[in-house]
Amino acid sequence: MLGLLKVRVLRGVNLAVRDLRSSDPYVILKMGKQKLKTRVVRRNTNPIWNEELTLSVEDPALPVRVEVYDKDTFSRDDPMGNAEFDIRPFLEAVRMNLQGVPNGTMITKVVPNRQNCLADESAIYWSDGKVLQDLVLRLKDVERGEVELQLQWVSIPGARGL
């Protein structure tokens, strides 16, 4: 294991309607064989989860997959879109020796392109002694919707490390 990736699932924006007038969305994060889930936010297409999910990273080349679903009581949950992101640019920033860098310094940016699901430029920056990355992901396979996330790296004593 290299370390832990803390993913703060902040909120959904303008998610698709899957029930009569709204949806009951939740997010599933997947990386390799790992699968983590947020709570369901009832009747809301602009949900605020603000939940932290932690993935253990063994292979940094594996993408993180985000899947959004509408919770249904009597039938299978309806898909509300998905997205993937690459953690390698984030991990490159984590590897840098940033001690002494002023708080709030932007280290680099990842720009939207055809190979990623970014809806906007994604800043990787130094804050309170940590490297953070803010992401706004445009959901695929759905008519609309975005999910906002924040990444943070946690080094594990005794782990292989970066």
PDB file of N, CA and C in Angstrom, residues 64-147:
ATOM      1  N   VAL A  64     -10.210   6.511 -10.153  1.00  0.00           N
ATOM      2  CA  VAL A  64     -11.284   6.463  -9.162  1.00  0.00           C
ATOM      3  C   VAL A  64     -12.580   6.697  -9.931  1.00  0.00           C
ATOM      4  N   ARG A  65     -13.538   5.825  -9.735  1.00  0.00           N
ATOM      5  CA  ARG A  65     -14.827   5.916 -10.429  1.00  0.00           C
ATOM      6  C   ARG A  65     -15.874   6.444  -9.460  1.00  0.00           C
ATOM      7  N   VAL A  66     -16.658   7.388  -9.930  1.00  0.00           N
ATOM      8  CA  VAL A  66     -17.746   7.978  -9.150  1.00  0.00           C
ATOM      9  C   VAL A  66     -19.049   7.584  -9.834  1.00  0.00           C
ATOM     10  N   GLU A  67     -19.957   6.974  -9.086  1.00  0.00           N
ATOM     11  CA  GLU A  67     -21.266   6.606  -9.633  1.00  0.00           C
ATOM     12  C   GLU A  67     -22.343   7.227  -8.750  1.00  0.00           C
ATOM     13  N   VAL A  68     -23.325   7.849  -9.379  1.00  0.00           N
ATOM     14  CA  VAL A  68     -24.428   8.462  -8.638  1.00  0.00           C
ATOM     15  C   VAL A  68     -25.695   7.666  -8.928  1.00  0.00           C
ATOM     16  N   TYR A  69     -26.449   7.369  -7.870  1.00  0.00           N
ATOM     17  CA  TYR A  69     -27.690   6.597  -7.993  1.00  0.00           C
ATOM     18  C   TYR A  69     -28.821   7.292  -7.262  1.00  0.00           C
ATOM     19  N   ASP A  70     -30.037   7.005  -7.712  1.00  0.00           N
ATOM     20  CA  ASP A  70     -31.258   7.429  -7.041  1.00  0.00           C
ATOM     21  C   ASP A  70     -31.767   6.229  -6.247  1.00  0.00           C
ATOM     22  N   LYS A  71     -31.904   6.391  -4.940  1.00  0.00           N
ATOM     23  CA  LYS A  71     -32.374   5.316  -4.063  1.00  0.00           C
ATOM     24  C   LYS A  71     -33.866   5.101  -4.275  1.00  0.00           C
ATOM     25  N   ASP A  72     -34.242   3.865  -4.567  1.00  0.00           N
ATOM     26  CA  ASP A  72     -35.648   3.504  -4.717  1.00  0.00           C
ATOM     27  C   ASP A  72     -35.994   2.434  -3.698  1.00  0.00           C
ATOM     28  N   THR A  73     -37.205   2.488  -3.189  1.00  0.00           N
ATOM     29  CA  THR A  73     -37.619   1.546  -2.146  1.00  0.00           C
ATOM     30  C   THR A  73     -38.040   0.204  -2.723  1.00  0.00           C
ATOM     31  N   PHE A  74     -38.836   0.226  -3.806  1.00  0.00           N
ATOM     32  CA  PHE A  74     -39.449  -1.009  -4.292  1.00  0.00           C
ATOM     33  C   PHE A  74     -38.858  -1.529  -5.598  1.00  0.00           C
ATOM     34  N   SER A  75     -37.855  -0.841  -6.136  1.00  0.00           N
ATOM     35  CA  SER A  75     -37.227  -1.305  -7.370  1.00  0.00           C
ATOM     36  C   SER A  75     -35.723  -1.050  -7.282  1.00  0.00           C
ATOM     37  N   ARG A  76     -34.993  -1.505  -8.312  1.00  0.00           N
ATOM     38  CA  ARG A  76     -33.548  -1.276  -8.321  1.00  0.00           C
ATOM     39  C   ARG A  76     -33.264   0.216  -8.356  1.00  0.00           C
ATOM     40  N   ASP A  77     -32.175   0.634  -7.708  1.00  0.00           N
ATOM     41  CA  ASP A  77     -31.796   2.048  -7.713  1.00  0.00           C
ATOM     42  C   ASP A  77     -31.463   2.486  -9.133  1.00  0.00           C
ATOM     43  N   ASP A  78     -31.906   3.693  -9.488  1.00  0.00           N
ATOM     44  CA  ASP A  78     -31.707   4.207 -10.846  1.00  0.00           C
ATOM     45  C   ASP A  78     -30.347   4.879 -10.974  1.00  0.00           C
ATOM     46  N   PRO A  79     -29.586   4.566 -12.046  1.00  0.00           N
ATOM     47  CA  PRO A  79     -28.328   5.275 -12.272  1.00  0.00           C
ATOM     48  C   PRO A  79     -28.584   6.741 -12.617  1.00  0.00           C
ATOM     49  N   MET A  80     -27.730   7.620 -12.089  1.00  0.00           N
ATOM     50  CA  MET A  80     -27.847   9.064 -12.345  1.00  0.00           C
ATOM     51  C   MET A  80     -26.548   9.627 -12.914  1.00  0.00           C
ATOM     52  N   GLY A  81     -25.733   8.762 -13.511  1.00  0.00           N
ATOM     53  CA  GLY A  81     -24.500   9.215 -14.129  1.00  0.00           C
ATOM     54  C   GLY A  81     -23.262   8.707 -13.413  1.00  0.00           C
ATOM     55  N   ASN A  82     -22.123   8.862 -14.082  1.00  0.00           N
ATOM     56  CA  ASN A  82     -20.857   8.403 -13.533  1.00  0.00           C
ATOM     57  C   ASN A  82     -19.722   9.254 -14.093  1.00  0.00           C
ATOM     58  N   ALA A  83     -18.584   9.155 -13.457  1.00  0.00           N
ATOM     59  CA  ALA A  83     -17.386   9.880 -13.898  1.00  0.00           C
ATOM     60  C   ALA A  83     -16.167   9.147 -13.352  1.00  0.00           C
ATOM     61  N   GLU A  84     -15.004   9.435 -13.944  1.00  0.00           N
ATOM     62  CA  GLU A  84     -13.750   8.880 -13.454  1.00  0.00           C
ATOM     63  C   GLU A  84     -12.729   9.992 -13.362  1.00  0.00           C
ATOM     64  N   PHE A  85     -11.771   9.823 -12.444  1.00  0.00           N
ATOM     65  CA  PHE A  85     -10.663  10.768 -12.414  1.00  0.00           C
ATOM     66  C   PHE A  85      -9.367  10.033 -12.095  1.00  0.00           C
ATOM     67  N   ASP A  86      -8.275  10.626 -12.576  1.00  0.00           N
ATOM     68  CA  ASP A  86      -6.926  10.089 -12.447  1.00  0.00           C
ATOM     69  C   ASP A  86      -6.270  10.780 -11.257  1.00  0.00           C
ATOM     70  N   ILE A  87      -5.690   9.996 -10.332  1.00  0.00           N
ATOM     71  CA  ILE A  87      -5.056  10.612  -9.155  1.00  0.00           C
ATOM     72  C   ILE A  87      -3.577  10.891  -9.368  1.00  0.00           C
ATOM     73  N   ARG A  88      -3.007  10.501 -10.521  1.00  0.00           N
ATOM     74  CA  ARG A  88      -1.560  10.668 -10.711  1.00  0.00           C
ATOM     75  C   ARG A  88      -1.085  12.123 -10.643  1.00  0.00           C
ATOM     76  N   PRO A  89      -1.783  13.109 -11.253  1.00  0.00           N
ATOM     77  CA  PRO A  89      -1.310  14.498 -11.106  1.00  0.00           C
ATOM     78  C   PRO A  89      -1.305  14.956  -9.641  1.00  0.00           C
ATOM     79  N   PHE A  90      -2.311  14.513  -8.885  1.00  0.00           N
ATOM     80  CA  PHE A  90      -2.395  14.833  -7.462  1.00  0.00           C
ATOM     81  C   PHE A  90      -1.213  14.222  -6.710  1.00  0.00           C
ATOM     82  N   LEU A  91      -0.906  12.951  -7.008  1.00  0.00           N
ATOM     83  CA  LEU A  91       0.185  12.265  -6.310  1.00  0.00           C
ATOM     84  C   LEU A  91       1.547  12.864  -6.665  1.00  0.00           C
ATOM     85  N   GLU A  92       1.692  13.366  -7.890  1.00  0.00           N
ATOM     86  CA  GLU A  92       2.942  14.056  -8.256  1.00  0.00           C
ATOM     87  C   GLU A  92       3.155  15.274  -7.365  1.00  0.00           C
ATOM     88  N   ALA A  93       2.078  16.006  -7.083  1.00  0.00           N
ATOM     89  CA  ALA A  93       2.172  17.176  -6.203  1.00  0.00           C
ATOM     90  C   ALA A  93       2.484  16.747  -4.770  1.00  0.00           C
ATOM     91  N   VAL A  94       1.891  15.636  -4.328  1.00  0.00           N
ATOM     92  CA  VAL A  94       2.143  15.133  -2.974  1.00  0.00           C
ATOM     93  C   VAL A  94       3.626  14.770  -2.806  1.00  0.00           C
ATOM     94  N   ARG A  95       4.247  14.261  -3.867  1.00  0.00           N
ATOM     95  CA  ARG A  95       5.656  13.839  -3.807  1.00  0.00           C
ATOM     96  C   ARG A  95       6.627  15.006  -3.652  1.00  0.00           C
ATOM     97  N   MET A  96       6.210  16.206  -4.027  1.00  0.00           N
ATOM     98  CA  MET A  96       7.103  17.368  -3.954  1.00  0.00           C
ATOM     99  C   MET A  96       7.377  17.723  -2.491  1.00  0.00           C
ATOM    100  N   ASN A  97       8.543  18.284  -2.236  1.00  0.00           N
ATOM    101  CA  ASN A  97       8.854  18.747  -0.893  1.00  0.00           C
ATOM    102  C   ASN A  97       8.326  20.171  -0.770  1.00  0.00           C
ATOM    103  N   LEU A  98       7.210  20.339  -0.091  1.00  0.00           N
ATOM    104  CA  LEU A  98       6.528  21.633  -0.049  1.00  0.00           C
ATOM    105  C   LEU A  98       6.640  22.328   1.303  1.00  0.00           C
ATOM    106  N   GLN A  99       7.476  21.810   2.185  1.00  0.00           N
ATOM    107  CA  GLN A  99       7.650  22.465   3.491  1.00  0.00           C
ATOM    108  C   GLN A  99       8.128  23.893   3.258  1.00  0.00           C
ATOM    109  N   GLY A 100       7.557  24.837   3.960  1.00  0.00           N
ATOM    110  CA  GLY A 100       7.945  26.236   3.826  1.00  0.00           C
ATOM    111  C   GLY A 100       7.198  26.979   2.730  1.00  0.00           C
ATOM    112  N   VAL A 101       6.383  26.281   1.951  1.00  0.00           N
ATOM    113  CA  VAL A 101       5.582  26.935   0.914  1.00  0.00           C
ATOM    114  C   VAL A 101       4.440  27.690   1.595  1.00  0.00           C
ATOM    115  N   PRO A 102       4.156  28.929   1.184  1.00  0.00           N
ATOM    116  CA  PRO A 102       3.075  29.687   1.828  1.00  0.00           C
ATOM    117  C   PRO A 102       1.714  28.992   1.701  1.00  0.00           C
ATOM    118  N   ASN A 103       0.919  29.111   2.756  1.00  0.00           N
ATOM    119  CA  ASN A 103      -0.424  28.547   2.770  1.00  0.00           C
ATOM    120  C   ASN A 103      -1.240  29.106   1.604  1.00  0.00           C
ATOM    121  N   GLY A 104      -2.008  28.230   0.942  1.00  0.00           N
ATOM    122  CA  GLY A 104      -2.853  28.672  -0.159  1.00  0.00           C
ATOM    123  C   GLY A 104      -2.155  28.696  -1.508  1.00  0.00           C
ATOM    124  N   THR A 105      -0.882  28.298  -1.571  1.00  0.00           N
ATOM    125  CA  THR A 105      -0.133  28.301  -2.834  1.00  0.00           C
ATOM    126  C   THR A 105      -0.684  27.242  -3.788  1.00  0.00           C
ATOM    127  N   MET A 106      -1.002  27.663  -5.036  1.00  0.00           N
ATOM    128  CA  MET A 106      -1.424  26.693  -6.033  1.00  0.00           C
ATOM    129  C   MET A 106      -0.187  26.005  -6.595  1.00  0.00           C
ATOM    130  N   ILE A 107      -0.198  24.674  -6.584  1.00  0.00           N
ATOM    131  CA  ILE A 107       0.939  23.892  -7.049  1.00  0.00           C
ATOM    132  C   ILE A 107       0.829  23.664  -8.558  1.00  0.00           C
ATOM    133  N   THR A 108      -0.340  23.253  -8.987  1.00  0.00           N
ATOM    134  CA  THR A 108      -0.586  23.017 -10.412  1.00  0.00           C
ATOM    135  C   THR A 108      -2.087  22.987 -10.662  1.00  0.00           C
ATOM    136  N   LYS A 109      -2.453  22.925 -11.941  1.00  0.00           N
ATOM    137  CA  LYS A 109      -3.855  22.817 -12.341  1.00  0.00           C
ATOM    138  C   LYS A 109      -3.991  21.663 -13.317  1.00  0.00           C
ATOM    139  N   VAL A 110      -5.120  20.978 -13.243  1.00  0.00           N
ATOM    140  CA  VAL A 110      -5.458  19.971 -14.249  1.00  0.00           C
ATOM    141  C   VAL A 110      -6.603  20.575 -15.061  1.00  0.00           C
ATOM    142  N   VAL A 111      -6.429  20.620 -16.376  1.00  0.00           N
ATOM    143  CA  VAL A 111      -7.443  21.255 -17.220  1.00  0.00           C
ATOM    144  C   VAL A 111      -8.387  20.202 -17.801  1.00  0.00           C
ATOM    145  N   PRO A 112      -9.641  20.593 -18.026  1.00  0.00           N
ATOM    146  CA  PRO A 112     -10.595  19.655 -18.644  1.00  0.00           C
ATOM    147  C   PRO A 112     -10.132  19.287 -20.055  1.00  0.00           C
ATOM    148  N   ASN A 113     -10.304  18.014 -20.407  1.00  0.00           N
ATOM    149  CA  ASN A 113     -10.036  17.576 -21.773  1.00  0.00           C
ATOM    150  C   ASN A 113     -10.880  16.337 -22.068  1.00  0.00           C
ATOM    151  N   ARG A 114     -10.714  15.769 -23.239  1.00  0.00           N
ATOM    152  CA  ARG A 114     -11.537  14.614 -23.631  1.00  0.00           C
ATOM    153  C   ARG A 114     -11.216  13.357 -22.844  1.00  0.00           C
ATOM    154  N   GLN A 115     -10.047  13.324 -22.201  1.00  0.00           N
ATOM    155  CA  GLN A 115      -9.649  12.137 -21.442  1.00  0.00           C
ATOM    156  C   GLN A 115     -10.100  12.178 -19.980  1.00  0.00           C
ATOM    157  N   ASN A 116     -10.626  13.308 -19.522  1.00  0.00           N
ATOM    158  CA  ASN A 116     -11.092  13.350 -18.132  1.00  0.00           C
ATOM    159  C   ASN A 116     -12.529  13.859 -18.071  1.00  0.00           C
ATOM    160  N   CYS A 117     -13.112  13.802 -16.907  1.00  0.00           N
ATOM    161  CA  CYS A 117     -14.510  14.207 -16.718  1.00  0.00           C
ATOM    162  C   CYS A 117     -14.619  15.566 -16.038  1.00  0.00           C
ATOM    163  N   LEU A 118     -13.529  16.335 -16.034  1.00  0.00           N
ATOM    164  CA  LEU A 118     -13.550  17.623 -15.346  1.00  0.00           C
ATOM    165  C   LEU A 118     -14.488  18.604 -16.052  1.00  0.00           C
ATOM    166  N   ALA A 119     -15.308  19.293 -15.258  1.00  0.00           N
ATOM    167  CA  ALA A 119     -16.184  20.328 -15.790  1.00  0.00           C
ATOM    168  C   ALA A 119     -15.478  21.671 -15.786  1.00  0.00           C
ATOM    169  N   ASP A 120     -14.426  21.785 -14.984  1.00  0.00           N
ATOM    170  CA  ASP A 120     -13.704  23.042 -14.814  1.00  0.00           C
ATOM    171  C   ASP A 120     -12.251  22.722 -14.466  1.00  0.00           C
ATOM    172  N   GLU A 121     -11.389  23.727 -14.519  1.00  0.00           N
ATOM    173  CA  GLU A 121     -10.002  23.516 -14.091  1.00  0.00           C
ATOM    174  C   GLU A 121      -9.985  23.013 -12.653  1.00  0.00           C
ATOM    175  N   SER A 122      -9.079  22.098 -12.382  1.00  0.00           N
ATOM    176  CA  SER A 122      -8.981  21.498 -11.055  1.00  0.00           C
ATOM    177  C   SER A 122      -7.665  21.933 -10.413  1.00  0.00           C
ATOM    178  N   ALA A 123      -7.770  22.713  -9.347  1.00  0.00           N
ATOM    179  CA  ALA A 123      -6.577  23.244  -8.670  1.00  0.00           C
ATOM    180  C   ALA A 123      -6.036  22.236  -7.665  1.00  0.00           C
ATOM    181  N   ILE A 124      -4.706  22.068  -7.679  1.00  0.00           N
ATOM    182  CA  ILE A 124      -4.004  21.292  -6.657  1.00  0.00           C
ATOM    183  C   ILE A 124      -3.184  22.316  -5.877  1.00  0.00           C
ATOM    184  N   TYR A 125      -3.410  22.400  -4.562  1.00  0.00           N
ATOM    185  CA  TYR A 125      -2.807  23.481  -3.782  1.00  0.00           C
ATOM    186  C   TYR A 125      -2.379  23.011  -2.399  1.00  0.00           C
ATOM    187  N   TRP A 126      -1.566  23.852  -1.749  1.00  0.00           N
ATOM    188  CA  TRP A 126      -1.014  23.601  -0.419  1.00  0.00           C
ATOM    189  C   TRP A 126      -1.855  24.361   0.591  1.00  0.00           C
ATOM    190  N   SER A 127      -2.404  23.672   1.574  1.00  0.00           N
ATOM    191  CA  SER A 127      -3.239  24.318   2.579  1.00  0.00           C
ATOM    192  C   SER A 127      -3.037  23.659   3.936  1.00  0.00           C
ATOM    193  N   ASP A 128      -2.637  24.445   4.916  1.00  0.00           N
ATOM    194  CA  ASP A 128      -2.456  23.959   6.291  1.00  0.00           C
ATOM    195  C   ASP A 128      -1.589  22.703   6.361  1.00  0.00           C
ATOM    196  N   GLY A 129      -0.479  22.720   5.605  1.00  0.00           N
ATOM    197  CA  GLY A 129       0.455  21.603   5.658  1.00  0.00           C
ATOM    198  C   GLY A 129       0.028  20.376   4.883  1.00  0.00           C
ATOM    199  N   LYS A 130      -0.989  20.512   4.025  1.00  0.00           N
ATOM    200  CA  LYS A 130      -1.487  19.376   3.246  1.00  0.00           C
ATOM    201  C   LYS A 130      -1.640  19.776   1.781  1.00  0.00           C
ATOM    202  N   VAL A 131      -1.516  18.780   0.910  1.00  0.00           N
ATOM    203  CA  VAL A 131      -1.822  18.977  -0.510  1.00  0.00           C
ATOM    204  C   VAL A 131      -3.286  18.597  -0.707  1.00  0.00           C
ATOM    205  N   LEU A 132      -4.055  19.501  -1.301  1.00  0.00           N
ATOM    206  CA  LEU A 132      -5.479  19.273  -1.573  1.00  0.00           C
ATOM    207  C   LEU A 132      -5.751  19.460  -3.058  1.00  0.00           C
ATOM    208  N   GLN A 133      -6.778  18.799  -3.561  1.00  0.00           N
ATOM    209  CA  GLN A 133      -7.236  19.018  -4.933  1.00  0.00           C
ATOM    210  C   GLN A 133      -8.754  19.127  -4.926  1.00  0.00           C
ATOM    211  N   ASP A 134      -9.259  20.194  -5.555  1.00  0.00           N
ATOM    212  CA  ASP A 134     -10.700  20.377  -5.728  1.00  0.00           C
ATOM    213  C   ASP A 134     -11.076  19.928  -7.130  1.00  0.00           C
ATOM    214  N   LEU A 135     -12.123  19.102  -7.225  1.00  0.00           N
ATOM    215  CA  LEU A 135     -12.580  18.613  -8.526  1.00  0.00           C
ATOM    216  C   LEU A 135     -14.073  18.879  -8.693  1.00  0.00           C
ATOM    217  N   VAL A 136     -14.463  19.301  -9.892  1.00  0.00           N
ATOM    218  CA  VAL A 136     -15.868  19.350 -10.292  1.00  0.00           C
ATOM    219  C   VAL A 136     -15.971  18.405 -11.476  1.00  0.00           C
ATOM    220  N   LEU A 137     -16.666  17.288 -11.276  1.00  0.00           N
ATOM    221  CA  LEU A 137     -16.772  16.260 -12.311  1.00  0.00           C
ATOM    222  C   LEU A 137     -18.119  16.338 -13.015  1.00  0.00           C
ATOM    223  N   ARG A 138     -18.084  16.364 -14.347  1.00  0.00           N
ATOM    224  CA  ARG A 138     -19.314  16.317 -15.135  1.00  0.00           C
ATOM    225  C   ARG A 138     -19.690  14.851 -15.307  1.00  0.00           C
ATOM    226  N   LEU A 139     -20.911  14.514 -14.926  1.00  0.00           N
ATOM    227  CA  LEU A 139     -21.366  13.128 -15.007  1.00  0.00           C
ATOM    228  C   LEU A 139     -21.638  12.730 -16.454  1.00  0.00           C
ATOM    229  N   LYS A 140     -21.286  11.489 -16.784  1.00  0.00           N
ATOM    230  CA  LYS A 140     -21.518  10.923 -18.118  1.00  0.00           C
ATOM    231  C   LYS A 140     -22.725  10.003 -18.063  1.00  0.00           C
ATOM    232  N   ASP A 141     -23.217   9.621 -19.244  1.00  0.00           N
ATOM    233  CA  ASP A 141     -24.323   8.664 -19.389  1.00  0.00           C
ATOM    234  C   ASP A 141     -25.594   9.152 -18.691  1.00  0.00           C
ATOM    235  N   VAL A 142     -25.801  10.472 -18.721  1.00  0.00           N
ATOM    236  CA  VAL A 142     -26.960  11.080 -18.073  1.00  0.00           C
ATOM    237  C   VAL A 142     -27.174  12.440 -18.721  1.00  0.00           C
ATOM    238  N   GLU A 143     -28.379  12.971 -18.600  1.00  0.00           N
ATOM    239  CA  GLU A 143     -28.663  14.247 -19.273  1.00  0.00           C
ATOM    240  C   GLU A 143     -28.005  15.456 -18.616  1.00  0.00           C
ATOM    241  N   ARG A 144     -27.701  15.372 -17.327  1.00  0.00           N
ATOM    242  CA  ARG A 144     -27.071  16.524 -16.668  1.00  0.00           C
ATOM    243  C   ARG A 144     -26.542  16.122 -15.296  1.00  0.00           C
ATOM    244  N   GLY A 145     -25.756  17.029 -14.708  1.00  0.00           N
ATOM    245  CA  GLY A 145     -25.308  16.834 -13.334  1.00  0.00           C
ATOM    246  C   GLY A 145     -23.802  16.863 -13.171  1.00  0.00           C
ATOM    247  N   GLU A 146     -23.384  17.378 -12.014  1.00  0.00           N
ATOM    248  CA  GLU A 146     -21.978  17.442 -11.633  1.00  0.00           C
ATOM    249  C   GLU A 146     -21.847  17.019 -10.174  1.00  0.00           C
ATOM    250  N   VAL A 147     -20.651  16.538  -9.831  1.00  0.00           N
ATOM    251  CA  VAL A 147     -20.346  16.195  -8.446  1.00  0.00           C
ATOM    252  C   VAL A 147     -19.044  16.907  -8.080  1.00  0.00           C
TER     253      VAL A 147
END
